[in-house]
Coordinates of N, CA and C in Angstrom, one line a residue:
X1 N 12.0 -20.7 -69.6 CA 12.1 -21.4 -70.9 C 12.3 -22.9 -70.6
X2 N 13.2 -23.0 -69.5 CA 13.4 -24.4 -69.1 C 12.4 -25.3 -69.0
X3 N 11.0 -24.2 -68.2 CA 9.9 -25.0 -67.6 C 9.2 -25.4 -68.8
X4 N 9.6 -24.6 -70.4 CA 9.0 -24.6 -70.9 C 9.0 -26.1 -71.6
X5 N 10.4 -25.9 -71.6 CA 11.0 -27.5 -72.3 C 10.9 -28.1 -71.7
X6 N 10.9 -28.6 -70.2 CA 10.5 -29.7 -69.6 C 8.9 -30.1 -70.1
X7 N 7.9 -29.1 -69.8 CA 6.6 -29.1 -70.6 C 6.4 -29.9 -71.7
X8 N 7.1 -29.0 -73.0 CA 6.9 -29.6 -73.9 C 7.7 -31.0 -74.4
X9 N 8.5 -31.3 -73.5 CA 9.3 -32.7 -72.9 C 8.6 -33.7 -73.0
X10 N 7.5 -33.6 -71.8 CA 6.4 -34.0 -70.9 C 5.2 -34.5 -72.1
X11 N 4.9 -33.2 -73.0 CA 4.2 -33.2 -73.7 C 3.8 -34.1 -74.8
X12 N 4.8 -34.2 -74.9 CA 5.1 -35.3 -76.0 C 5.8 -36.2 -75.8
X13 N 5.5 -36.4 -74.3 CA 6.0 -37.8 -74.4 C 5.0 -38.4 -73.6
X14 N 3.8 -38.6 -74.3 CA 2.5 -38.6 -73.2 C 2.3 -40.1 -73.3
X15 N 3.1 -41.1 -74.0 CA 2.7 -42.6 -73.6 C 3.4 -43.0 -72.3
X16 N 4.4 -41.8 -71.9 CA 4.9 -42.3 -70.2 C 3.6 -41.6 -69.3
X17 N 3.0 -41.8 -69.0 CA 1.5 -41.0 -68.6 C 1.7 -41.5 -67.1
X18 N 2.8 -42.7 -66.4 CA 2.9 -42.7 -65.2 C 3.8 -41.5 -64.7
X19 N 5.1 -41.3 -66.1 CA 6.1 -39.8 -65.9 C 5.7 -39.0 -65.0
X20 N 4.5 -38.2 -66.5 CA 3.7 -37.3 -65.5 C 2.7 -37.2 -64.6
X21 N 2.3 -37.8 -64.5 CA 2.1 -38.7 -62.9 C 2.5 -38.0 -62.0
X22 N 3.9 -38.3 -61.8 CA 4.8 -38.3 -60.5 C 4.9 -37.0 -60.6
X23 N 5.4 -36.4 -61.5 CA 5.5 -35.3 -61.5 C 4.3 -33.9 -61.3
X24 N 3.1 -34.5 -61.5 CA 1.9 -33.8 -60.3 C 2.2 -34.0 -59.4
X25 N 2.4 -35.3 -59.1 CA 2.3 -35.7 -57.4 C 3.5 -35.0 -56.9
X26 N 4.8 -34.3 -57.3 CA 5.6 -33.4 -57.0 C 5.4 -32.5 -56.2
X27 N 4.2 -31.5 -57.3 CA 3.8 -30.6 -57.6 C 3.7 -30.2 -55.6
X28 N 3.3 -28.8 -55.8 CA 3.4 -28.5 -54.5 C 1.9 -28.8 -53.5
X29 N 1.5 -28.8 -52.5 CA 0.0 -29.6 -52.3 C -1.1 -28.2 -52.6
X30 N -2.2 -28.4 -53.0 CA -3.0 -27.5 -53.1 C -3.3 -26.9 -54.6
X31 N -2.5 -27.6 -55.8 CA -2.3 -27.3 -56.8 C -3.8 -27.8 -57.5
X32 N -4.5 -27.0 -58.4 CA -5.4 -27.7 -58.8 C -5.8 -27.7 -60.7
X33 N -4.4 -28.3 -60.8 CA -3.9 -28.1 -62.4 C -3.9 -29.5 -62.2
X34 N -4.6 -30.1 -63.5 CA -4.6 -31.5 -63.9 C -3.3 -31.9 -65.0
X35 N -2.7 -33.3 -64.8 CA -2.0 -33.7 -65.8 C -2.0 -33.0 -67.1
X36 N -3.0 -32.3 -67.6 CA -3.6 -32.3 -69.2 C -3.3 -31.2 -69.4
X37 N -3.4 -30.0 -67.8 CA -3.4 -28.7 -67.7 C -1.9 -28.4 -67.9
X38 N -1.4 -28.8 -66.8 CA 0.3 -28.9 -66.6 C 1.1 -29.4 -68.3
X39 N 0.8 -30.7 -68.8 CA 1.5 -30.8 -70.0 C 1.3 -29.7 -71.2
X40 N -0.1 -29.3 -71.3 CA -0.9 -27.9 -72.3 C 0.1 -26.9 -71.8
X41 N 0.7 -26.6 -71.0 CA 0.8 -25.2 -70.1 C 2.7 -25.3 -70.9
X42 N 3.3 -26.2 -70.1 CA 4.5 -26.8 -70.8 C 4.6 -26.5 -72.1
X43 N 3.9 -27.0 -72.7 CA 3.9 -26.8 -74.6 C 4.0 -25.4 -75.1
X44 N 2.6 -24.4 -74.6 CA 2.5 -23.5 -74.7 C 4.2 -22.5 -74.5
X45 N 4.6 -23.0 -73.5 CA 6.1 -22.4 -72.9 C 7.0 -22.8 -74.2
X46 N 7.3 -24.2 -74.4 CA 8.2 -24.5 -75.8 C 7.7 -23.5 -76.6
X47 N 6.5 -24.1 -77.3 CA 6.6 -23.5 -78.8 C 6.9 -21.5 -78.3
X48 N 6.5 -20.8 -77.5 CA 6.6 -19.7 -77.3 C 8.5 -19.7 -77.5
X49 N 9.0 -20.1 -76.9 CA 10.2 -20.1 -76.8 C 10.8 -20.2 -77.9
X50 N 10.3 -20.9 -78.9 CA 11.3 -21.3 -80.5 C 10.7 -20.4 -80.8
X51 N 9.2 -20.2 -81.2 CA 8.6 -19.3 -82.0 C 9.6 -17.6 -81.7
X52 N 9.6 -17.0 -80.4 CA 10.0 -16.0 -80.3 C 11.3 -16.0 -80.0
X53 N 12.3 -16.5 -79.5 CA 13.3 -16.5 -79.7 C 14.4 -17.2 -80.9
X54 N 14.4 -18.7 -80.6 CA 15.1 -19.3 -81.5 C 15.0 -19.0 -83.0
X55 N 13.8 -18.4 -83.0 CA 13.1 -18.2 -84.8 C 13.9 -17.1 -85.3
X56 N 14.0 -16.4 -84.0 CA 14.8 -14.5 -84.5 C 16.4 -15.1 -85.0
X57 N 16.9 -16.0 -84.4 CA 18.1 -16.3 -85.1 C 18.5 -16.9 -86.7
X58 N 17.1 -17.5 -87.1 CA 16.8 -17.9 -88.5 C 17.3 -16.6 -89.3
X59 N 16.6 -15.1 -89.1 CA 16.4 -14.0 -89.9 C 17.5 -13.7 -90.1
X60 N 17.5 -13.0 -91.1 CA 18.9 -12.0 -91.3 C 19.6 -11.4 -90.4
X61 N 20.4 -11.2 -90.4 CA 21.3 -10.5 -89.1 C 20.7 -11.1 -87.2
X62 N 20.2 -11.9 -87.7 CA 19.6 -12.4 -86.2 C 21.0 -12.9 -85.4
X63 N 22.3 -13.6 -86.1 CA 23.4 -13.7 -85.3 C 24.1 -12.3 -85.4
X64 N 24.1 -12.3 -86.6 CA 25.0 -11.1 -86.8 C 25.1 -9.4 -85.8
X65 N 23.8 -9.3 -85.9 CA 23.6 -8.1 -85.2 C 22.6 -7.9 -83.8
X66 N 23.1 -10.0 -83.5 CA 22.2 -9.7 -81.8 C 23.8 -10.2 -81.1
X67 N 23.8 -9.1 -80.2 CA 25.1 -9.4 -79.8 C 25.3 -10.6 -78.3
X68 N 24.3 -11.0 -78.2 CA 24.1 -12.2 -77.1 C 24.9 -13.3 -78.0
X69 N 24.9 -13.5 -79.4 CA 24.7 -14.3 -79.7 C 25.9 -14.5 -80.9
X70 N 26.0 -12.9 -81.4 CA 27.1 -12.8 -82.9 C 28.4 -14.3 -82.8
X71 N 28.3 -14.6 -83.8 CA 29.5 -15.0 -83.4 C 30.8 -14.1 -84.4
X72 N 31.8 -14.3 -83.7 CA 33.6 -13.5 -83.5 C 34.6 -14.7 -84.0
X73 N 35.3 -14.3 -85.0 CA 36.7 -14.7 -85.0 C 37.2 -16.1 -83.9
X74 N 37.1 -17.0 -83.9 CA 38.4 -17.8 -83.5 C 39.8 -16.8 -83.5
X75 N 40.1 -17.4 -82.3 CA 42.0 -16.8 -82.0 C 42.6 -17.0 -83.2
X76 N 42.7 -18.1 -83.8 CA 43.5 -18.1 -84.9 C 43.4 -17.5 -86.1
X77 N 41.8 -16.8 -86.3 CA 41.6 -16.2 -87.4 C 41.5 -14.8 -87.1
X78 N 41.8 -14.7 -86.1 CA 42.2 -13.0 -85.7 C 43.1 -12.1 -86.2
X79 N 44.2 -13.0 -86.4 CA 45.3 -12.6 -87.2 C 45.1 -12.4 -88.9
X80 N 44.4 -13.5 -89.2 CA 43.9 -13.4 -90.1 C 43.3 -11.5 -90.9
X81 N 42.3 -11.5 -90.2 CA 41.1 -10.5 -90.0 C 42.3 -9.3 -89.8
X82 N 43.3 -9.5 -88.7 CA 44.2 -7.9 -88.7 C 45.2 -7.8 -89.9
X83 N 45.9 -9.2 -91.0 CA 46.7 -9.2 -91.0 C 46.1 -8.3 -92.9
X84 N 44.5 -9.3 -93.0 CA 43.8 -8.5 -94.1 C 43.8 -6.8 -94.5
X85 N 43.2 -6.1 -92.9 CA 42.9 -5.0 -93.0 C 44.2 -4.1 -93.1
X86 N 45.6 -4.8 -92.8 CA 47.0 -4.0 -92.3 C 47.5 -4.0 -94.2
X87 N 46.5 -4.7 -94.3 CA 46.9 -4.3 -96.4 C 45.8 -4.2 -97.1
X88 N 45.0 -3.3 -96.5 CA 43.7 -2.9 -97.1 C 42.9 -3.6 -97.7
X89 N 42.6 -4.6 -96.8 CA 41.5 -5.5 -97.6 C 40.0 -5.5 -96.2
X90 N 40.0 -4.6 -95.7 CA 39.0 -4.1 -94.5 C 37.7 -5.0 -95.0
X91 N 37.3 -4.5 -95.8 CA 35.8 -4.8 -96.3 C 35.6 -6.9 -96.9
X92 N 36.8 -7.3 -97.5 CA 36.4 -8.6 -97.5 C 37.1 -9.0 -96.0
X93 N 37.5 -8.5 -94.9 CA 37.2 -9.2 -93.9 C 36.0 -8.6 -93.3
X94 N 36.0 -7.9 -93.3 CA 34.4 -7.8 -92.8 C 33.0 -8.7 -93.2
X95 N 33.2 -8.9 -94.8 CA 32.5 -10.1 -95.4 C 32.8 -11.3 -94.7
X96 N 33.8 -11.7 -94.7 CA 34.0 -12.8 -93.9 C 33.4 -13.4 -92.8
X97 N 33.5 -12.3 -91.6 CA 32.7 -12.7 -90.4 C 31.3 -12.4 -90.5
X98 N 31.1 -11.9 -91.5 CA 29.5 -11.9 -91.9 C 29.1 -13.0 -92.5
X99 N 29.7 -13.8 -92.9 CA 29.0 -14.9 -94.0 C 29.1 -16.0 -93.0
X100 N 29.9 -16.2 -91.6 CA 30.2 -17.5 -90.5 C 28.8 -16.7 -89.7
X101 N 28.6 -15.9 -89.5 CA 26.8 -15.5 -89.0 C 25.6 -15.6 -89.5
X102 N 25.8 -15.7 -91.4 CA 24.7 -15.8 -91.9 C 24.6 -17.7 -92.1
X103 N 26.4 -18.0 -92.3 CA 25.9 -19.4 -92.2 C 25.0 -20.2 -90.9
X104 N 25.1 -19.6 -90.0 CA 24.8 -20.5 -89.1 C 23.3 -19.6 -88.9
X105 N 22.8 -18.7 -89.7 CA 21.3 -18.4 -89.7 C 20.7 -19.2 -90.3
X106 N 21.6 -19.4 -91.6 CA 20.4 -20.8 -92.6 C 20.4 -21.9 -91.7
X107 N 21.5 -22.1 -90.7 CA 21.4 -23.9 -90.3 C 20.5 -23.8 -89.6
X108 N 20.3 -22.6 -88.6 CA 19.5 -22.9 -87.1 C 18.0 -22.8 -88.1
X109 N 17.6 -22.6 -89.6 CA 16.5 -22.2 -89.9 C 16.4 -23.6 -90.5
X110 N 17.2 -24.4 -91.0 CA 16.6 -25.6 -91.3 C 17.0 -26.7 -89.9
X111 N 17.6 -26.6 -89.1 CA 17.8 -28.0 -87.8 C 16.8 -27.6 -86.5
X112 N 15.8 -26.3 -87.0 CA 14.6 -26.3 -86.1 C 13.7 -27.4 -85.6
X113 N 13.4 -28.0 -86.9 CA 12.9 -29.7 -86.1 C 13.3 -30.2 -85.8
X114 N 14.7 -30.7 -86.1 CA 15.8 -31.7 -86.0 C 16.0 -31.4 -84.0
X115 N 16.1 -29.8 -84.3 CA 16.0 -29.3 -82.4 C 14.8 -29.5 -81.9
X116 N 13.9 -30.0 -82.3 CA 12.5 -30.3 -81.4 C 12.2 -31.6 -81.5
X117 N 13.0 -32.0 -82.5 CA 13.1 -33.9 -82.4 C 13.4 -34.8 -81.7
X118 N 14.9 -33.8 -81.3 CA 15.9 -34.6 -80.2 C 15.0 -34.2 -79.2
X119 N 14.6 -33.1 -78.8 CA 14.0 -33.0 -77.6 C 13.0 -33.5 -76.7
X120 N 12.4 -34.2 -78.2 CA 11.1 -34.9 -77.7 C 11.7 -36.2 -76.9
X121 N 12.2 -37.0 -77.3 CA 12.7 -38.1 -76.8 C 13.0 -38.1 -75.3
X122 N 13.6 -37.0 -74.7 CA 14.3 -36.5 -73.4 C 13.1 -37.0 -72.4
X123 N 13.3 -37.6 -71.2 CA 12.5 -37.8 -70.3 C 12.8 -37.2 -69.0
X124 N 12.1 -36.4 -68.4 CA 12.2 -35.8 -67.1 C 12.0 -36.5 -65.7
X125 N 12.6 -36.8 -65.5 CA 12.2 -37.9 -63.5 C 11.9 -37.1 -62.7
X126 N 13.2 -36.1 -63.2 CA 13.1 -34.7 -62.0 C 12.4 -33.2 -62.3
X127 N 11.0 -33.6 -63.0 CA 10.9 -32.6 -63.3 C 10.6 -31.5 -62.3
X128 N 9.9 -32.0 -61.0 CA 10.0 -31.1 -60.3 C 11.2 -30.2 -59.5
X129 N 12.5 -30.5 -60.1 CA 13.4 -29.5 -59.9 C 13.7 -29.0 -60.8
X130 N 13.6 -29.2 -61.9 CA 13.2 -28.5 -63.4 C 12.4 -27.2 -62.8
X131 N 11.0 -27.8 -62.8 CA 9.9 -26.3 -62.8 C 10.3 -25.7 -61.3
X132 N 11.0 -25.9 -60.5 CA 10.7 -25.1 -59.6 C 12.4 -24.7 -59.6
X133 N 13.3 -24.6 -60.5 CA 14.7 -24.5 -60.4 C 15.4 -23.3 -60.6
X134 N 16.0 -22.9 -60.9 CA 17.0 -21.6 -61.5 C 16.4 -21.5 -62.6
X135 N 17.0 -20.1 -62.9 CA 16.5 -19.3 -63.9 C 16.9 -19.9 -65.2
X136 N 17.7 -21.0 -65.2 CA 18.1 -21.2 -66.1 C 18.5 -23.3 -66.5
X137 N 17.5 -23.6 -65.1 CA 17.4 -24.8 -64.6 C 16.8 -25.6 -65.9
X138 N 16.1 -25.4 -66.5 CA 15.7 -26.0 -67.6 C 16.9 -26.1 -68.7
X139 N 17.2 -25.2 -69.1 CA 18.4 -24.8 -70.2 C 19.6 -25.2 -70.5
X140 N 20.1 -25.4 -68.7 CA 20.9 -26.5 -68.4 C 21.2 -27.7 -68.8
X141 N 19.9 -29.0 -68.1 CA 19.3 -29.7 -68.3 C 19.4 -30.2 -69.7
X142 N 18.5 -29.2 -70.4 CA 18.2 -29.2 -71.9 C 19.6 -29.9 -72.6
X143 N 20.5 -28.4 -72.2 CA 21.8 -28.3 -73.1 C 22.8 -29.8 -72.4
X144 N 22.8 -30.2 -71.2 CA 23.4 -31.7 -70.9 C 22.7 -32.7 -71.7
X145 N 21.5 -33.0 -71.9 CA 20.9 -34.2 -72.6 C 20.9 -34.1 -74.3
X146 N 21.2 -32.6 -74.9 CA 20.6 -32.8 -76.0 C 22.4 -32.1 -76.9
X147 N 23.5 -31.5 -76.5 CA 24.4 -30.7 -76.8 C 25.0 -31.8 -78.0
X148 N 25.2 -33.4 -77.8 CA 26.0 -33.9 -78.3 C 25.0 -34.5 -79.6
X149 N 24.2 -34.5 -78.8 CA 23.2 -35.4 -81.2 C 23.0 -34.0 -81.3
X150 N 22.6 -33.0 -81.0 CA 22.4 -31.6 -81.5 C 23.8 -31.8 -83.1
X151 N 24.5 -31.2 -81.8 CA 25.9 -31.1 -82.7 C 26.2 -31.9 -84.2
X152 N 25.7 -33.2 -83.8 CA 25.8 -34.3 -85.1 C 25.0 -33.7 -85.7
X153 N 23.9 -33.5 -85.5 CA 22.4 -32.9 -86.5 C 23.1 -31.5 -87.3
X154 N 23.9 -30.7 -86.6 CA 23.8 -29.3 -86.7 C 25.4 -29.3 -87.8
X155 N 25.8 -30.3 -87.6 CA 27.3 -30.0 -87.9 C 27.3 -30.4 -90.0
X156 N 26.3 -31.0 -90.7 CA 25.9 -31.2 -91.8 C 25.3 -30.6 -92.5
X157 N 24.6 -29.8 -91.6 CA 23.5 -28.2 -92.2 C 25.0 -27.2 -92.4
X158 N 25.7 -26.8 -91.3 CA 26.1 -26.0 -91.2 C 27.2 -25.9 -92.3
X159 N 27.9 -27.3 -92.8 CA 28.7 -27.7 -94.0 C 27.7 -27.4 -95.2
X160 N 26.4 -27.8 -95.0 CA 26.2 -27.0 -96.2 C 25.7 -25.7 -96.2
X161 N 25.2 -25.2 -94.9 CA 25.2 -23.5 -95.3 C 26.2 -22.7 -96.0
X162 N 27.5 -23.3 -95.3 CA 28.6 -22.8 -95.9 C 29.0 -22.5 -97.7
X163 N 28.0 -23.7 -97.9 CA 27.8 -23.7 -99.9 C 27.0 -22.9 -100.1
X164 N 25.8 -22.5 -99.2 CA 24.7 -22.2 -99.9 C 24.9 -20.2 -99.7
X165 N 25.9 -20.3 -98.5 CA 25.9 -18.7 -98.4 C 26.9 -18.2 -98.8
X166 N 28.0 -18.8 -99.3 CA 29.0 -18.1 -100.0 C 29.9 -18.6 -98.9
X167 N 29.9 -18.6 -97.7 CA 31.5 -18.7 -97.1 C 32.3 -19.2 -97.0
X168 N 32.6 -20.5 -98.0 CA 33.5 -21.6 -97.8 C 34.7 -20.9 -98.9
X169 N 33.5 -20.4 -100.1 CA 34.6 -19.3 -101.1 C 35.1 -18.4 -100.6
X170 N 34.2 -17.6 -100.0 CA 34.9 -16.0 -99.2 C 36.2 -16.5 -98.2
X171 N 35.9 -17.8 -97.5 CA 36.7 -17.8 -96.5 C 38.3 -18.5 -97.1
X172 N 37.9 -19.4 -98.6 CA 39.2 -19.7 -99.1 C 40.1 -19.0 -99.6
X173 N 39.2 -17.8 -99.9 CA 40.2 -16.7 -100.3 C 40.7 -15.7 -99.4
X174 N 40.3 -15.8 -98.4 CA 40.6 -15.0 -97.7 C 41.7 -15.5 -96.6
X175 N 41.8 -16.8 -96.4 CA 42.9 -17.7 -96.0 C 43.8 -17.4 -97.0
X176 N 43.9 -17.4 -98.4 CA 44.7 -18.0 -99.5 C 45.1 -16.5 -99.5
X177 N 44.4 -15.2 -99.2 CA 44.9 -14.3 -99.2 C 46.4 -13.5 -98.5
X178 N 45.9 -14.1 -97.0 CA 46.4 -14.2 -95.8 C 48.0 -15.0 -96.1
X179 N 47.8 -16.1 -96.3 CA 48.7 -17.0 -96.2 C 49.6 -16.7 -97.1
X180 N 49.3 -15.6 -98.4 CA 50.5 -15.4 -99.1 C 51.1 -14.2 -98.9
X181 N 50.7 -13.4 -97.5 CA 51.3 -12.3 -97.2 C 52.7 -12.8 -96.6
X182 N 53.8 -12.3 -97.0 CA 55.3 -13.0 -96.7 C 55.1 -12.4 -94.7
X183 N 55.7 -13.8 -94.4 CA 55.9 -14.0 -92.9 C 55.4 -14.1 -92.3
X184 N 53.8 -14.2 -92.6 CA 52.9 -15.1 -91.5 C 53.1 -16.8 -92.0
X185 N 52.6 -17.5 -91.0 CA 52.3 -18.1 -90.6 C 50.8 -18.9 -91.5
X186 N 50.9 -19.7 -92.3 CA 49.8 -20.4 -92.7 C 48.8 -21.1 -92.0
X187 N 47.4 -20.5 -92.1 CA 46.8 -21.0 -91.5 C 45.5 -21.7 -92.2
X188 N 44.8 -23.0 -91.3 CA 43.8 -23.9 -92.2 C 42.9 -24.3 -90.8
X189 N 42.3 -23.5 -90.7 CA 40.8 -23.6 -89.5 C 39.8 -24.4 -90.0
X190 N 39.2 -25.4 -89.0 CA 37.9 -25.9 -89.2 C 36.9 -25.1 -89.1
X191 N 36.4 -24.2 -90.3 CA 35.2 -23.2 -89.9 C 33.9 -24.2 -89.4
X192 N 33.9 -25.3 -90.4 CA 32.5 -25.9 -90.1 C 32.3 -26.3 -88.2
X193 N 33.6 -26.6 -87.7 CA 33.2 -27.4 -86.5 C 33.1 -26.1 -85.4
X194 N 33.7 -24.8 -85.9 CA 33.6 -23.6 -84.7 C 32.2 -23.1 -85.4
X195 N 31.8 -23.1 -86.5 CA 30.6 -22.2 -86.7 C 29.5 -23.1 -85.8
X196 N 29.6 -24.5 -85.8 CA 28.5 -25.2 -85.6 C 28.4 -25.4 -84.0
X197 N 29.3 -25.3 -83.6 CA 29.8 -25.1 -81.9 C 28.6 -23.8 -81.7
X198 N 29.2 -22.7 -82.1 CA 28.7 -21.4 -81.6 C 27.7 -21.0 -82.5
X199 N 26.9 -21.9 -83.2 CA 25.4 -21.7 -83.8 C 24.6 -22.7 -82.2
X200 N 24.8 -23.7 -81.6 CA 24.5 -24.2 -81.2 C 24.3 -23.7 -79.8
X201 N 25.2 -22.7 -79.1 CA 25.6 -21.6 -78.2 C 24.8 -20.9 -78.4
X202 N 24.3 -20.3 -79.1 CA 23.5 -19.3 -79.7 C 22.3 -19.9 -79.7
X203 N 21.6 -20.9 -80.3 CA 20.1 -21.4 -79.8 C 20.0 -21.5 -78.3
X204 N 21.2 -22.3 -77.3 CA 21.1 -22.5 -75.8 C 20.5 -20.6 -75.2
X205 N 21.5 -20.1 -75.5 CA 21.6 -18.4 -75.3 C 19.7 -17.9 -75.1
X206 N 19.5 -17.8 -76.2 CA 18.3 -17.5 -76.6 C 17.1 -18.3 -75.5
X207 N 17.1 -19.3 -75.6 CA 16.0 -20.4 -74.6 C 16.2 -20.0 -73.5
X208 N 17.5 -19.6 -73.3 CA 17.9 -19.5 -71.7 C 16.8 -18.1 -71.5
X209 N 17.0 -17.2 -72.8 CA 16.4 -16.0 -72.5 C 15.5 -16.0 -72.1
X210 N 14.4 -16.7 -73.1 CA 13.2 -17.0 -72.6 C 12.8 -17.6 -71.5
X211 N 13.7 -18.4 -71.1 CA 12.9 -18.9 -69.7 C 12.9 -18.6 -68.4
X212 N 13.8 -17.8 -68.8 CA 13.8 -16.5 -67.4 C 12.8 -15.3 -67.6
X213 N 12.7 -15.1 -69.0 CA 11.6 -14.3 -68.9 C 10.6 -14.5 -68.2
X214 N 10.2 -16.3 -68.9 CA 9.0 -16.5 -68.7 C 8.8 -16.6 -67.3
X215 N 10.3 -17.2 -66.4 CA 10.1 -17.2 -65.0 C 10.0 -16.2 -64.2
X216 N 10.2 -14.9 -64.7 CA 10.5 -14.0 -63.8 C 9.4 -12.7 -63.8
X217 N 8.9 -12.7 -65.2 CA 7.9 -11.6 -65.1 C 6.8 -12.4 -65.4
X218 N 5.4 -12.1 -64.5 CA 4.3 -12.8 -64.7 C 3.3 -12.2 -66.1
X219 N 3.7 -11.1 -66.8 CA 3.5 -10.5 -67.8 C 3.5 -11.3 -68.9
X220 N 4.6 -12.0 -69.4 CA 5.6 -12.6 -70.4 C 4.6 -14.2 -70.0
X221 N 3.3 -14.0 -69.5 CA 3.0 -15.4 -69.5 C 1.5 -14.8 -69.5
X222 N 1.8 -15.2 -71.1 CA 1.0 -14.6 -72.0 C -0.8 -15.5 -72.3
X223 N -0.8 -16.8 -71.4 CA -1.7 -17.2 -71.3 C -2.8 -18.0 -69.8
X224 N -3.5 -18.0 -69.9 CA -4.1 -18.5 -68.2 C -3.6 -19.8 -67.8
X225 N -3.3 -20.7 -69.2 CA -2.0 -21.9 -68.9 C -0.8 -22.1 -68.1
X226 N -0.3 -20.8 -68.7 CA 1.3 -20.2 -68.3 C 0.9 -19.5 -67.4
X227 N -0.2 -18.9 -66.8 CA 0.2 -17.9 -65.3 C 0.3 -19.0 -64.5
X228 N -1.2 -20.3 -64.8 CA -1.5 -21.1 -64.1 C -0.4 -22.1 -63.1
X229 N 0.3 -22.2 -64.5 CA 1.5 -23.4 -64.2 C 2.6 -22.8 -63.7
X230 N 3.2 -21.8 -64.2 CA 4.4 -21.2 -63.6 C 4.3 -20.6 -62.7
X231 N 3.2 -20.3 -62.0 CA 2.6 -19.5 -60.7 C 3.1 -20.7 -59.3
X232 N 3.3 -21.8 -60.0 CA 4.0 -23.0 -59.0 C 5.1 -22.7 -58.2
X233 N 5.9 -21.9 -59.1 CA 7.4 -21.5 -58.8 C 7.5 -20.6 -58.3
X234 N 6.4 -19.9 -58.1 CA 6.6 -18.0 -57.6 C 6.6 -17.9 -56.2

């Protein structure tokens, strides 16, 4: 997936045309993929990657019920969640951590461009330790250049998924619940800033998947582009 991103990196950033340049001239000797081949091949890898993974996190239960990815309670709202069920309220904590997984389904379904926006911009120098790197050498990469405007992009969806899916109510009452049981301890979590951390964790997760697929089984390279180009690394 990495190789993919670098690709579609590459791809769209075709007014640096000396970039990818260098980055043939990398390439290992004997290679007979042109600039046009190599950045087509790249793209093909992105869009494959959002399309089949990142996209599955949009759907319903795509956090909730993929467990690479669910997101769990914060420490602090653990007590929360035990202190609910220890007075029979099982079922609105259960709502609860469902509604911090469906929020961050609506966000990753609307910051999908916003994630291929930032990424365009990224320039690769090294791309040839990109494509020829670890399984997860891209994703890396990815996640160091793009983790911190991601987050700014991701952290105003997720504030308002929160409206749009019910959780900001479920979860005030369910704090306000909590907090009037005699002898705990009052508590006031930033859900927006942990949901949007670990929605963000959860797209890296996913890409990572893919680009180990893509690197590792020549199957999962589903076009004569993608055998062509990732056949570099094998």
């Amino acid at each position: 997936m990495i190789r993919k991103f670098l690709a579609f990196i590459l791809f769209f950033n075709l007014t640096a045309c000396s970039e990818l340049q260098n980055v043939v001239n990398q390439l290992p000797q004997g290679s007979v993929l042109s600039n046009a081949d190599i950045a087509a091949g790249l793209r093909e890898a992105l869009d494959f990657g959002i399309e089949k993974q990142v996209s599955k996190l949009t759907q319903k239960d795509g956090f909730y019920k993929n467990e690479l990815v669910k997101i769990l309670l914060p420490e602090e709202l653990q007590k929360v969640d035990k202190g609910l069920r220890d007075i029979g309220l099982s079922s609105l904590a259960d709502e609860g951590l469902k509604v911090l997984n469906r929020a961050a389904e609506d966000a990753v379904k609307e910051a999908t461009p916003i994630f291929v926006n930032a990424v365009k911009d990224i320039t690769f120098s090294d791309a040839k330790n990109i494509l020829l790197g670890q399984d997860d050498a891209a994703t890396q990469y990815l996640t160091s250049k793009t983790q911190t405007a991601l987050y700014d992009k991701f952290h105003p969806v997720i504030n308002n998924s929160f409206s749009k899916v019910g959780a900001d109510q479920i979860w005030a009452n369910l704090i306000n619940k909590y907090n009037a049981i005699p002898f705990t301890t009052d508590v006031n979590p930033d859900l927006t800033n942990y949901v949007t951390t670990e929605a963000l964790k959860g797209v890296y997760t996913m890409i990572a998947v893919e680009e180990k697929e893509i690197r590792d089984k020549v199957s999962s390279r589903s076009t004569d582009l993608l055998k062509k180009v990732f056949a570099l690394q094998d």
